[in-house]
GROMACS .gro file of C-alpha atoms in nm:
model
  360
    1MET     CA    1  -1.155  -3.618  -0.069
    2GLY     CA    2  -1.322  -3.677   0.274
    3LEU     CA    3  -1.431  -3.433   0.461
    4ARG     CA    4  -1.216  -3.535   0.752
    5ASN     CA    5  -0.919  -3.479   0.541
    6ILE     CA    6  -0.999  -3.097   0.482
    7ILE     CA    7  -1.138  -3.033   0.898
    8GLY     CA    8  -3.505  -1.798  -1.963
    9LYS     CA    9  -3.791  -1.965  -1.779
   10ARG     CA   10  -3.961  -1.779  -1.494
   11LEU     CA   11  -4.154  -2.003  -1.257
   12GLY     CA   12  -4.456  -1.894  -1.053
   13LEU     CA   13  -4.246  -1.847  -0.758
   14GLY     CA   14  -4.048  -1.577  -0.928
   15LEU     CA   15  -3.719  -1.790  -0.965
   16VAL     CA   16  -3.570  -1.790  -1.270
   17ARG     CA   17  -3.436  -2.186  -1.345
   18ARG     CA   18  -3.213  -2.148  -1.652
   19ARG     CA   19  -2.872  -1.993  -1.568
   20LYS     CA   20  -2.748  -1.752  -1.813
   21PRO     CA   21  -2.365  -1.744  -1.793
   22PHE     CA   22  -2.178  -1.430  -1.767
   23SER     CA   23  -1.833  -1.576  -1.850
   24THR     CA   24  -1.679  -1.864  -2.003
   25ALA     CA   25  -1.647  -2.041  -1.664
   26THR     CA   26  -1.682  -2.406  -1.689
   27CYS     CA   27  -1.974  -2.551  -1.481
   28ASP     CA   28  -1.827  -2.853  -1.312
   29GLY     CA   29  -2.007  -3.118  -1.112
   30ASP     CA   30  -1.688  -3.145  -0.867
   31GLY     CA   31  -1.503  -2.816  -0.931
   32ASN     CA   32  -1.192  -3.039  -1.051
   33GLY     CA   33  -1.181  -2.922  -1.417
   34ASN     CA   34  -0.860  -2.900  -1.600
   35GLY     CA   35  -0.563  -2.654  -1.499
   36ASN     CA   36  -0.355  -2.624  -1.172
   37ALA     CA   37  -0.476  -2.664  -0.816
   38LYS     CA   38  -0.361  -2.475  -0.495
   39SER     CA   39  -0.393  -2.617  -0.140
   40ILE     CA   40  -0.598  -2.339   0.043
   41ASN     CA   41  -0.853  -2.270   0.313
   42LEU     CA   42  -1.214  -2.180   0.279
   43TYR     CA   43  -1.171  -1.778   0.330
   44SER     CA   44  -0.891  -1.789   0.057
   45ALA     CA   45  -1.117  -1.978  -0.180
   46ILE     CA   46  -1.405  -1.710  -0.138
   47ASN     CA   47  -1.119  -1.461  -0.195
   48GLN     CA   48  -1.019  -1.621  -0.512
   49ALA     CA   49  -1.387  -1.624  -0.628
   50LEU     CA   50  -1.405  -1.285  -0.553
   51HIS     CA   51  -1.133  -1.174  -0.759
   52ILE     CA   52  -1.245  -1.369  -1.047
   53ALA     CA   53  -1.612  -1.254  -1.025
   54LEU     CA   54  -1.439  -0.874  -1.051
   55GLU     CA   55  -1.203  -0.965  -1.315
   56THR     CA   56  -1.463  -1.142  -1.572
   57ASP     CA   57  -1.763  -0.897  -1.538
   58ASN     CA   58  -1.715  -0.503  -1.488
   59ARG     CA   59  -2.026  -0.456  -1.375
   60ALA     CA   60  -1.923  -0.665  -1.033
   61PHE     CA   61  -1.915  -0.444  -0.728
   62VAL     CA   62  -1.849  -0.587  -0.348
   63PHE     CA   63  -1.945  -0.364  -0.068
   64GLY     CA   64  -2.018  -0.377   0.296
   65GLU     CA   65  -1.883  -0.321   0.645
   66ASP     CA   66  -1.500  -0.309   0.657
   67VAL     CA   67  -1.464  -0.504   0.294
   68SER     CA   68  -1.198  -0.236   0.164
   69PHE     CA   69  -0.886  -0.349   0.422
   70GLY     CA   70  -1.017  -0.729   0.367
   71GLY     CA   71  -1.315  -0.747   0.627
   72VAL     CA   72  -1.303  -0.913   0.978
   73PHE     CA   73  -1.227  -1.230   0.815
   74ARG     CA   74  -0.988  -1.119   0.548
   75CYS     CA   75  -1.214  -1.269   0.283
   76THR     CA   76  -1.185  -0.949   0.073
   77THR     CA   77  -0.829  -0.876   0.114
   78GLY     CA   78  -0.667  -0.727  -0.190
   79LEU     CA   79  -0.977  -0.621  -0.396
   80SER     CA   80  -0.982  -0.292  -0.335
   81ASP     CA   81  -0.610  -0.237  -0.421
   82ARG     CA   82  -0.675  -0.419  -0.743
   83PHE     CA   83  -0.985  -0.295  -0.869
   84GLY     CA   84  -1.052   0.029  -0.716
   85LYS     CA   85  -1.264   0.188  -0.432
   86ALA     CA   86  -1.516   0.253  -0.685
   87ARG     CA   87  -1.569  -0.116  -0.728
   88VAL     CA   88  -1.473  -0.261  -0.373
   89PHE     CA   89  -1.588  -0.012  -0.106
   90ASN     CA   90  -1.707   0.010   0.281
   91THR     CA   91  -2.032   0.112   0.377
   92PRO     CA   92  -2.223   0.239   0.694
   93LEU     CA   93  -2.290  -0.002   0.955
   94CYS     CA   94  -2.637  -0.043   0.844
   95GLU     CA   95  -2.734  -0.377   0.741
   96GLN     CA   96  -3.104  -0.259   0.587
   97GLY     CA   97  -2.888   0.008   0.356
   98ILE     CA   98  -2.635  -0.241   0.254
   99VAL     CA   99  -2.874  -0.502   0.113
  100GLY     CA  100  -3.130  -0.205  -0.009
  101PHE     CA  101  -2.828  -0.029  -0.185
  102GLY     CA  102  -2.742  -0.389  -0.342
  103ILE     CA  103  -3.106  -0.433  -0.462
  104GLY     CA  104  -3.088  -0.118  -0.638
  105LEU     CA  105  -2.748  -0.170  -0.787
  106ALA     CA  106  -2.879  -0.499  -0.914
  107ALA     CA  107  -3.159  -0.391  -1.066
  108MET     CA  108  -2.971  -0.168  -1.296
  109GLY     CA  109  -2.792  -0.463  -1.425
  110ASN     CA  110  -2.517  -0.486  -1.214
  111ARG     CA  111  -2.366  -0.803  -1.015
  112ALA     CA  112  -2.416  -0.646  -0.636
  113ILE     CA  113  -2.208  -0.881  -0.396
  114ALA     CA  114  -2.298  -0.738  -0.057
  115GLU     CA  115  -2.126  -0.860   0.264
  116ILE     CA  116  -2.321  -0.858   0.576
  117GLN     CA  117  -2.024  -0.920   0.844
  118PHE     CA  118  -2.211  -1.168   1.056
  119ALA     CA  119  -2.514  -1.361   0.989
  120ASP     CA  120  -2.627  -1.288   1.329
  121TYR     CA  121  -2.659  -0.916   1.193
  122ILE     CA  122  -2.874  -0.968   0.868
  123TYR     CA  123  -3.204  -0.922   1.066
  124PRO     CA  124  -3.214  -0.558   1.005
  125ALA     CA  125  -3.212  -0.628   0.622
  126PHE     CA  126  -3.480  -0.901   0.662
  127ASP     CA  127  -3.757  -0.661   0.505
  128GLN     CA  128  -3.540  -0.578   0.208
  129ILE     CA  129  -3.434  -0.949   0.124
  130VAL     CA  130  -3.782  -1.097   0.219
  131ASN     CA  131  -4.047  -0.803   0.095
  132GLU     CA  132  -3.826  -0.630  -0.193
  133ALA     CA  133  -3.533  -0.845  -0.332
  134ALA     CA  134  -3.739  -1.177  -0.350
  135LYS     CA  135  -4.055  -1.012  -0.481
  136PHE     CA  136  -3.893  -0.766  -0.735
  137ARG     CA  137  -3.923  -1.010  -1.024
  138TYR     CA  138  -4.272  -1.166  -0.971
  139ARG     CA  139  -4.441  -0.806  -0.864
  140SER     CA  140  -4.328  -0.673  -1.203
  141GLY     CA  141  -4.385  -0.991  -1.445
  142ASN     CA  142  -4.073  -1.053  -1.464
  143GLN     CA  143  -4.029  -0.675  -1.640
  144PHE     CA  144  -3.765  -0.581  -1.381
  145ASN     CA  145  -3.524  -0.812  -1.148
  146CYS     CA  146  -3.254  -0.772  -0.912
  147GLY     CA  147  -3.116  -1.120  -0.989
  148GLY     CA  148  -2.758  -0.979  -0.994
  149LEU     CA  149  -2.764  -0.972  -0.608
  150THR     CA  150  -2.571  -1.241  -0.400
  151ILE     CA  151  -2.545  -1.154  -0.032
  152ARG     CA  152  -2.256  -1.318   0.159
  153ALA     CA  153  -2.262  -1.392   0.532
  154PRO     CA  154  -2.053  -1.584   0.759
  155TYR     CA  155  -2.289  -1.791   0.989
  156GLY     CA  156  -2.249  -2.064   1.252
  157ALA     CA  157  -2.084  -2.109   1.553
  158VAL     CA  158  -1.704  -2.076   1.625
  159GLY     CA  159  -1.609  -2.176   1.948
  160HIS     CA  160  -1.634  -1.855   2.119
  161GLY     CA  161  -1.882  -1.633   1.959
  162GLY     CA  162  -2.171  -1.656   2.193
  163HIS     CA  163  -2.541  -1.564   2.124
  164TYR     CA  164  -2.451  -1.245   1.879
  165HIS     CA  165  -2.179  -1.423   1.654
  166SER     CA  166  -2.283  -1.780   1.635
  167GLN     CA  167  -2.662  -1.802   1.499
  168SER     CA  168  -2.764  -1.994   1.162
  169PRO     CA  169  -3.052  -1.846   1.050
  170GLU     CA  170  -3.077  -2.008   0.704
  171ALA     CA  171  -3.432  -2.138   0.780
  172PHE     CA  172  -3.568  -1.786   0.816
  173PHE     CA  173  -3.498  -1.733   0.458
  174CYS     CA  174  -3.588  -2.070   0.304
  175HIS     CA  175  -3.950  -1.988   0.379
  176VAL     CA  176  -3.910  -1.716   0.122
  177PRO     CA  177  -4.002  -1.770  -0.242
  178GLY     CA  178  -3.784  -1.568  -0.501
  179ILE     CA  179  -3.433  -1.607  -0.353
  180LYS     CA  180  -3.179  -1.918  -0.367
  181VAL     CA  181  -3.019  -2.018  -0.012
  182VAL     CA  182  -2.656  -2.170  -0.050
  183ILE     CA  183  -2.442  -2.305   0.201
  184PRO     CA  184  -2.074  -2.485   0.099
  185ARG     CA  185  -1.879  -2.759   0.327
  186SER     CA  186  -1.526  -2.684   0.181
  187PRO     CA  187  -1.293  -2.461  -0.002
  188ARG     CA  188  -1.359  -2.621  -0.342
  189GLN     CA  189  -1.708  -2.605  -0.289
  190ALA     CA  190  -1.704  -2.253  -0.159
  191LYS     CA  191  -1.505  -2.114  -0.461
  192GLY     CA  192  -1.730  -2.300  -0.749
  193LEU     CA  193  -2.103  -2.222  -0.539
  194LEU     CA  194  -1.996  -1.864  -0.480
  195LEU     CA  195  -1.910  -1.820  -0.849
  196SER     CA  196  -2.264  -1.976  -0.975
  197CYS     CA  197  -2.463  -1.759  -0.700
  198ILE     CA  198  -2.285  -1.436  -0.820
  199ARG     CA  199  -2.383  -1.516  -1.193
  200ASP     CA  200  -2.707  -1.705  -1.135
  201PRO     CA  201  -3.020  -1.480  -1.261
  202ASN     CA  202  -3.166  -1.475  -0.878
  203PRO     CA  203  -3.094  -1.338  -0.572
  204VAL     CA  204  -2.874  -1.534  -0.348
  205VAL     CA  205  -2.828  -1.551   0.029
  206PHE     CA  206  -2.477  -1.745   0.056
  207PHE     CA  207  -2.377  -1.857   0.419
  208GLU     CA  208  -2.033  -1.938   0.494
  209PRO     CA  209  -1.929  -2.159   0.764
  210LYS     CA  210  -1.694  -1.933   0.948
  211TRP     CA  211  -1.552  -2.229   1.138
  212LEU     CA  212  -1.394  -2.349   0.829
  213TYR     CA  213  -1.252  -2.015   0.736
  214ARG     CA  214  -0.901  -2.132   0.835
  215LEU     CA  215  -0.954  -2.517   0.939
  216ALA     CA  216  -1.077  -2.642   0.607
  217VAL     CA  217  -0.779  -2.701   0.340
  218GLU     CA  218  -0.801  -2.840   0.042
  219GLU     CA  219  -0.702  -2.856  -0.312
  220VAL     CA  220  -0.900  -2.595  -0.517
  221PRO     CA  221  -0.864  -2.568  -0.882
  222GLU     CA  222  -0.687  -2.196  -0.954
  223HIS     CA  223  -0.935  -2.139  -1.282
  224ASP     CA  224  -1.255  -2.040  -1.311
  225TYR     CA  225  -1.528  -2.283  -1.243
  226MET     CA  226  -1.871  -2.302  -1.145
  227LEU     CA  227  -2.075  -2.577  -0.950
  228PRO     CA  228  -2.448  -2.652  -0.990
  229LEU     CA  229  -2.719  -2.505  -0.795
  230SER     CA  230  -2.982  -2.706  -0.652
  231GLU     CA  231  -2.776  -3.017  -0.673
  232ALA     CA  232  -2.719  -3.237  -0.378
  233GLU     CA  233  -2.396  -3.429  -0.344
  234VAL     CA  234  -2.369  -3.833  -0.204
  235ILE     CA  235  -2.003  -3.736  -0.068
  236ARG     CA  236  -2.035  -4.132   0.126
  237GLN     CA  237  -2.197  -4.412  -0.020
  238GLY     CA  238  -2.426  -4.651   0.237
  239SER     CA  239  -2.716  -4.884   0.279
  240ASP     CA  240  -2.826  -4.859   0.611
  241ILE     CA  241  -2.921  -4.491   0.696
  242THR     CA  242  -2.896  -4.197   0.504
  243LEU     CA  243  -2.748  -3.855   0.662
  244VAL     CA  244  -2.838  -3.504   0.513
  245GLY     CA  245  -2.689  -3.212   0.631
  246TRP     CA  246  -2.480  -2.891   0.486
  247GLY     CA  247  -2.221  -2.656   0.559
  248ALA     CA  248  -1.955  -2.698   0.860
  249GLN     CA  249  -2.173  -2.970   0.995
  250LEU     CA  250  -2.135  -3.221   0.735
  251SER     CA  251  -1.766  -3.283   0.894
  252VAL     CA  252  -1.877  -3.372   1.208
  253MET     CA  253  -2.151  -3.587   1.051
  254GLU     CA  254  -1.862  -3.760   0.859
  255GLN     CA  255  -1.689  -3.822   1.195
  256ALA     CA  256  -2.013  -3.995   1.334
  257CYS     CA  257  -2.031  -4.218   1.022
  258ASN     CA  258  -1.697  -4.332   1.066
  259GLU     CA  259  -1.774  -4.429   1.427
  260ALA     CA  260  -2.087  -4.603   1.319
  261GLU     CA  261  -1.889  -4.811   1.068
  262LYS     CA  262  -1.710  -4.955   1.334
  263ASP     CA  263  -2.027  -5.120   1.473
  264GLY     CA  264  -2.103  -5.255   1.094
  265ILE     CA  265  -2.367  -4.957   1.022
  266SER     CA  266  -2.316  -4.839   0.674
  267CYS     CA  267  -2.392  -4.452   0.648
  268GLU     CA  268  -2.486  -4.269   0.334
  269LEU     CA  269  -2.399  -3.893   0.373
  270ILE     CA  270  -2.560  -3.613   0.170
  271ASP     CA  271  -2.453  -3.258   0.127
  272LEU     CA  272  -2.762  -3.059   0.042
  273LYS     CA  273  -2.538  -2.751  -0.052
  274THR     CA  274  -2.852  -2.558  -0.181
  275LEU     CA  275  -3.120  -2.521   0.065
  276LEU     CA  276  -3.360  -2.331  -0.138
  277PRO     CA  277  -3.473  -2.480  -0.428
  278TRP     CA  278  -3.337  -2.782  -0.235
  279ASP     CA  279  -3.269  -3.132  -0.452
  280LYS     CA  280  -3.555  -3.365  -0.292
  281GLU     CA  281  -3.515  -3.645  -0.571
  282THR     CA  282  -3.125  -3.716  -0.455
  283VAL     CA  283  -3.251  -3.737  -0.095
  284GLU     CA  284  -3.547  -3.935  -0.169
  285ALA     CA  285  -3.343  -4.183  -0.378
  286SER     CA  286  -3.099  -4.250  -0.094
  287VAL     CA  287  -3.379  -4.272   0.153
  288ARG     CA  288  -3.587  -4.546  -0.065
  289LYS     CA  289  -3.292  -4.747  -0.053
  290THR     CA  290  -3.164  -4.706   0.290
  291GLY     CA  291  -3.549  -4.680   0.471
  292ARG     CA  292  -3.405  -4.453   0.723
  293VAL     CA  293  -3.280  -4.080   0.737
  294LEU     CA  294  -3.103  -3.845   0.985
  295ILE     CA  295  -3.075  -3.460   0.962
  296SER     CA  296  -2.829  -3.260   1.152
  297HIS     CA  297  -2.785  -2.914   1.195
  298GLU     CA  298  -2.650  -2.637   1.403
  299ALA     CA  299  -2.979  -2.404   1.445
  300PRO     CA  300  -3.242  -2.509   1.685
  301VAL     CA  301  -3.429  -2.806   1.617
  302THR     CA  302  -3.791  -2.635   1.618
  303GLY     CA  303  -3.861  -2.491   1.294
  304GLY     CA  304  -3.555  -2.561   1.167
  305PHE     CA  305  -3.479  -2.664   0.783
  306GLY     CA  306  -3.446  -3.003   0.906
  307ALA     CA  307  -3.826  -3.008   0.976
  308GLU     CA  308  -3.904  -2.928   0.610
  309ILE     CA  309  -3.693  -3.226   0.487
  310SER     CA  310  -3.856  -3.449   0.750
  311ALA     CA  311  -4.209  -3.377   0.622
  312SER     CA  312  -4.111  -3.397   0.250
  313ILE     CA  313  -3.945  -3.741   0.310
  314VAL     CA  314  -4.243  -3.876   0.508
  315GLU     CA  315  -4.464  -3.780   0.209
  316ARG     CA  316  -4.268  -3.916  -0.057
  317CYS     CA  317  -4.103  -4.229   0.135
  318PHE     CA  318  -4.352  -4.313   0.404
  319LEU     CA  319  -4.405  -4.665   0.296
  320ARG     CA  320  -4.002  -4.722   0.295
  321LEU     CA  321  -3.918  -4.601   0.583
  322GLU     CA  322  -3.784  -4.842   0.855
  323ALA     CA  323  -3.773  -4.587   1.167
  324PRO     CA  324  -3.875  -4.231   1.233
  325VAL     CA  325  -3.708  -3.954   1.092
  326ALA     CA  326  -3.420  -3.831   1.323
  327ARG     CA  327  -3.293  -3.488   1.402
  328VAL     CA  328  -2.992  -3.403   1.576
  329CYS     CA  329  -2.973  -3.026   1.577
  330GLY     CA  330  -2.892  -2.725   1.834
  331LEU     CA  331  -3.116  -2.677   2.120
  332ASP     CA  332  -3.412  -2.460   2.152
  333THR     CA  333  -3.226  -2.198   2.349
  334PRO     CA  334  -3.029  -1.869   2.277
  335PHE     CA  335  -2.666  -1.977   2.155
  336PRO     CA  336  -2.484  -2.004   2.471
  337LEU     CA  337  -2.108  -1.931   2.540
  338VAL     CA  338  -1.952  -2.143   2.831
  339PHE     CA  339  -2.263  -2.390   2.724
  340GLU     CA  340  -2.183  -2.387   2.365
  341PRO     CA  341  -2.028  -2.783   2.393
  342PHE     CA  342  -2.381  -2.879   2.531
  343TYR     CA  343  -2.565  -2.686   2.264
  344MET     CA  344  -2.394  -2.822   1.969
  345PRO     CA  345  -2.503  -3.147   1.762
  346THR     CA  346  -2.184  -3.325   1.806
  347LYS     CA  347  -2.057  -3.648   1.693
  348ASN     CA  348  -2.156  -3.856   1.998
  349LYS     CA  349  -2.494  -3.711   1.977
  350ILE     CA  350  -2.513  -3.813   1.592
  351LEU     CA  351  -2.397  -4.155   1.661
  352ASP     CA  352  -2.637  -4.222   1.939
  353ALA     CA  353  -2.931  -4.124   1.701
  354ILE     CA  354  -2.793  -4.325   1.426
  355LYS     CA  355  -2.749  -4.646   1.643
  356ALA     CA  356  -3.091  -4.554   1.777
  357THR     CA  357  -3.260  -4.533   1.424
  358VAL     CA  358  -3.073  -4.862   1.293
  359ASN     CA  359  -3.200  -5.056   1.607
  360TYR     CA  360  -3.565  -4.922   1.589
   0.00000   0.00000   0.00000
């Protein structure tokens, strides 16, 4: 379904690659599997995943600011009533304490699912994530770990959030060996990826595109399923240029692809899904085919994760590139309020960059 229809082995960097399952869930490539599917929005898909996580593992706990009554976006609605206040509970307004508590809970062998109410407020917890969670396994020589920690946070523009409720901080965490960073684009992806993150033996930061909480609707299987991490997905085949993105930006990029097609430009669109560790091979294979690449994200262009993708592609595909790597991203300013439409990497900005790159 197009996006337009849904508006054991420890590595030196402290990650464990092999996922040890904590349930009998299937691990699907697309989340279809078997069983019934229901048309739901993204926040409902998150809610389903949390219900399943708590139901299938009595070591799982959900906590954060206001989660016991459902949270500001209603993602945790009904959890406290069903599983009790001992497993789903509010915390003080202290992000450092929320993550620090989650690290300790996970270190004791539990599934700690912490919610940061807005990604903009994850910064007080930065030290706990970067210096504690990410290094816990490595510094102990794999004797101890807090791999059961998953940190959920809604990120990105919402149309009226201004500079304290619209930021996209994913690049800060992609610089940190020892954690994973995952961002879904749709309800089906959100459910399957979140369950994989919760059951992965490494700490994960899971950013949820709040713009799509109610806007994105698609058929989501009701059963327990997981989607593989660190595997990008080619969601649109093309031959002239490769577009790479994640999260809410994918729907904007697909609109640009549709417009480019009217001018005879064939665009291949890739959803990265996992930013750390990211799937270089899939992107490289696409760029070797098309000879051109454009990366787009909401975060400011300077130091954004698009810069890392660009550098890697130049290293791997330099002799196959027909044009410089293009980036269409947020501006290097604090996130504005009334000027948000000028800040955002819009369909028209992407379309102009597609044409300029193809005609280079």
